[in-house]
Amino acid sequence: MGGIEAAWGQADMPWGFNQSMLDRFWESLTAPIWDWLNQYPVLYWLMLHPIWLLVTLVTLLFLLSGLLGAIARLTERLWLAILRSPITLMQWLWRGSLFLLSRLFAAKSTAVHSVSAKSSVPTLGTASLTPSTSLTSQVTSQDRLTEVLNRLEVLRQEQDELLREVKLLLGTQSVSR
């Protein structure tokens, strides 16, 4: 029994290798692994308990797949935001310019109506349409304020008349019952 193994251990192995060369080669491969396992005893314990190692690996794979999915969703949203940004910018500029133009035309039409509606206020001509100085803009804002206050007064009077009518109608309903 010991003849072949002993003879093989003593003699040169095929291709010119002997046992001590193979042992040193094997040791050079496994030494870093053993050093690493000695530095991390939990991993050494997991290597000795394969069921716990399997549970740990499955859990780590599950967590890793969740992390990779979150990274994929994040990069997808990032690319969509980057690709949509020119369109969003154009929409923002379009809406802003429409808003500014509508305010500009509303201010011009209000200034024209307020100037033509009031005979006591001297007309400012084209200066009321395009206020170029602070005096012109101040006069225009004062005219607008006066117009708004007059409209509020008219609305208050109309509200008072409507309230009197409601009271009159409610009073006649209670008398008729």
Coordinates of C-alpha atoms in Angstrom, one line a residue:
M1 CA 0.0 0.0 0.0
G2 CA 2.6 2.5 0.9
G3 CA 4.9 1.5 -1.9
I4 CA 3.4 3.6 -4.7
E5 CA 2.7 6.7 -2.6
A6 CA 6.1 6.5 -0.9
A7 CA 7.8 5.9 -4.2
W8 CA 5.9 8.8 -5.8
G9 CA 6.7 11.1 -2.9
Q10 CA 10.4 10.2 -3.1
A11 CA 10.8 10.2 -6.8
D12 CA 10.3 13.1 -9.2
M13 CA 6.8 13.6 -10.4
P14 CA 5.9 13.8 -14.0
W15 CA 7.1 16.9 -15.9
G16 CA 9.9 17.4 -13.5
F17 CA 7.9 18.5 -10.4
N18 CA 8.6 17.1 -7.0
Q19 CA 6.3 17.2 -3.9
S20 CA 8.1 20.1 -2.2
M21 CA 7.6 22.3 -5.3
L22 CA 3.9 21.5 -5.4
D23 CA 3.6 22.2 -1.6
R24 CA 5.2 25.6 -1.9
F25 CA 3.0 26.4 -5.0
W26 CA -0.1 25.4 -3.1
E27 CA 1.0 27.3 0.0
S28 CA 1.6 30.5 -2.1
L29 CA -1.9 30.2 -3.4
T30 CA -3.7 29.5 -0.1
A31 CA -1.6 31.8 2.2
P32 CA -3.4 35.0 1.2
I33 CA -6.8 33.4 1.6
W34 CA -5.9 32.1 5.1
D35 CA -4.5 35.5 6.0
W36 CA -7.7 37.1 4.9
L37 CA -9.9 34.6 6.7
N38 CA -7.8 35.2 9.9
Q39 CA -8.4 38.9 9.6
Y40 CA -12.2 38.3 9.2
P41 CA -13.3 35.6 11.6
V42 CA -16.9 35.9 10.7
L43 CA -16.1 34.8 7.2
Y44 CA -14.1 31.9 8.5
W45 CA -17.1 30.9 10.7
L46 CA -19.4 31.2 7.6
M47 CA -17.0 29.0 5.6
L48 CA -17.3 26.4 8.4
H49 CA -21.2 26.6 8.4
P50 CA -22.4 26.3 4.8
I51 CA -26.1 26.7 5.5
W52 CA -25.5 30.0 7.1
L53 CA -23.3 31.0 4.3
L54 CA -26.0 30.1 1.8
V55 CA -28.6 32.2 3.7
T56 CA -26.2 35.1 3.9
L57 CA -25.4 34.9 0.2
V58 CA -29.1 34.8 -0.8
T59 CA -29.7 37.8 1.5
L60 CA -26.8 39.7 0.0
L61 CA -28.0 38.9 -3.5
F62 CA -31.5 40.2 -2.6
L63 CA -30.1 43.4 -1.2
L64 CA -27.7 43.9 -4.1
S65 CA -30.6 43.4 -6.6
G66 CA -32.6 46.0 -4.8
L67 CA -29.7 48.4 -4.8
L68 CA -29.1 47.9 -8.5
G69 CA -32.8 48.4 -9.2
A70 CA -32.7 51.7 -7.3
I71 CA -29.6 52.8 -9.1
A72 CA -31.3 51.9 -12.4
R73 CA -34.5 53.9 -11.5
L74 CA -32.3 56.8 -10.5
T75 CA -30.3 56.9 -13.7
E76 CA -33.5 56.5 -15.7
R77 CA -35.1 59.5 -14.0
L78 CA -31.9 61.4 -14.4
W79 CA -31.7 60.7 -18.1
L80 CA -35.4 61.6 -18.6
A81 CA -34.9 64.9 -16.7
I82 CA -31.9 65.7 -18.9
L83 CA -33.7 64.8 -22.1
R84 CA -36.8 66.8 -21.0
S85 CA -35.0 69.9 -19.8
P86 CA -34.9 71.6 -23.2
I87 CA -38.6 71.0 -23.7
T88 CA -39.3 72.2 -20.2
L89 CA -37.2 75.3 -20.7
M90 CA -39.0 76.1 -23.9
Q91 CA -42.4 75.7 -22.2
W92 CA -41.3 77.9 -19.4
L93 CA -40.0 80.6 -21.8
W94 CA -43.2 80.4 -23.9
R95 CA -45.5 80.7 -20.9
G96 CA -43.4 83.5 -19.4
S97 CA -43.4 85.5 -22.7
L98 CA -47.2 84.9 -23.1
F99 CA -47.7 86.1 -19.5
L100 CA -45.6 89.2 -20.1
L101 CA -47.3 90.0 -23.4
S102 CA -50.8 89.5 -21.9
R103 CA -49.9 91.9 -19.0
L104 CA -48.4 94.4 -21.4
F105 CA -51.5 94.4 -23.6
A106 CA -53.8 94.4 -20.6
A107 CA -51.9 97.4 -19.2
K108 CA -52.1 99.2 -22.6
S109 CA -55.8 98.5 -23.0
T110 CA -56.6 99.6 -19.4
A111 CA -54.6 102.8 -19.9
V112 CA -56.5 103.5 -23.1
H113 CA -59.9 102.8 -21.4
S114 CA -59.1 104.8 -18.3
V115 CA -57.9 107.8 -20.3
S116 CA -60.9 107.8 -22.7
A117 CA -63.4 107.2 -19.9
K118 CA -62.4 110.1 -17.8
S119 CA -62.9 113.6 -19.2
S120 CA -61.5 115.4 -16.2
V121 CA -58.1 113.7 -16.4
P122 CA -55.9 115.3 -19.1
T123 CA -55.0 112.8 -21.8
L124 CA -51.4 111.8 -21.9
G125 CA -51.5 110.5 -25.5
T126 CA -48.9 107.9 -26.3
A127 CA -47.1 108.5 -23.1
S128 CA -49.8 106.7 -21.2
L129 CA -49.4 103.7 -23.4
T130 CA -45.6 103.4 -23.0
P131 CA -44.6 105.0 -19.8
S132 CA -41.0 106.2 -20.3
T133 CA -40.5 108.3 -17.2
S134 CA -41.3 107.8 -13.6
L135 CA -43.7 110.7 -13.6
T136 CA -45.7 109.1 -16.5
S137 CA -45.8 105.7 -14.7
Q138 CA -46.8 107.4 -11.5
V139 CA -49.7 109.2 -13.2
T140 CA -50.7 106.0 -14.8
S141 CA -50.7 104.1 -11.6
Q142 CA -52.6 106.9 -9.8
D143 CA -55.2 106.8 -12.6
R144 CA -55.5 103.0 -12.3
L145 CA -55.8 103.3 -8.5
T146 CA -58.6 105.9 -8.9
E147 CA -60.4 103.7 -11.4
V148 CA -60.2 100.6 -9.1
L149 CA -61.5 102.6 -6.1
N150 CA -64.4 104.0 -8.2
R151 CA -65.3 100.5 -9.4
L152 CA -65.2 99.2 -5.8
E153 CA -67.5 102.0 -4.7
V154 CA -70.0 101.2 -7.5
L155 CA -69.8 97.5 -6.5
R156 CA -70.4 98.3 -2.9
Q157 CA -73.5 100.4 -3.8
E158 CA -74.8 97.6 -6.0
Q159 CA -74.2 95.1 -3.1
D160 CA -76.2 97.3 -0.7
E161 CA -79.1 97.5 -3.2
L162 CA -79.1 93.8 -3.6
L163 CA -79.0 93.2 0.2
R164 CA -82.0 95.6 0.6
E165 CA -83.9 93.6 -2.1
V166 CA -83.1 90.3 -0.4
K167 CA -84.3 91.7 2.9
L168 CA -87.5 92.9 1.3
L169 CA -88.1 89.5 -0.4
L170 CA -87.5 87.7 2.9
G171 CA -89.8 90.0 4.7
T172 CA -92.6 89.5 2.2
Q173 CA -92.2 85.7 2.4
S174 CA -92.4 85.7 6.2
V175 CA -95.6 87.9 6.1
S176 CA -97.3 85.7 3.5
R177 CA -96.8 82.5 5.6

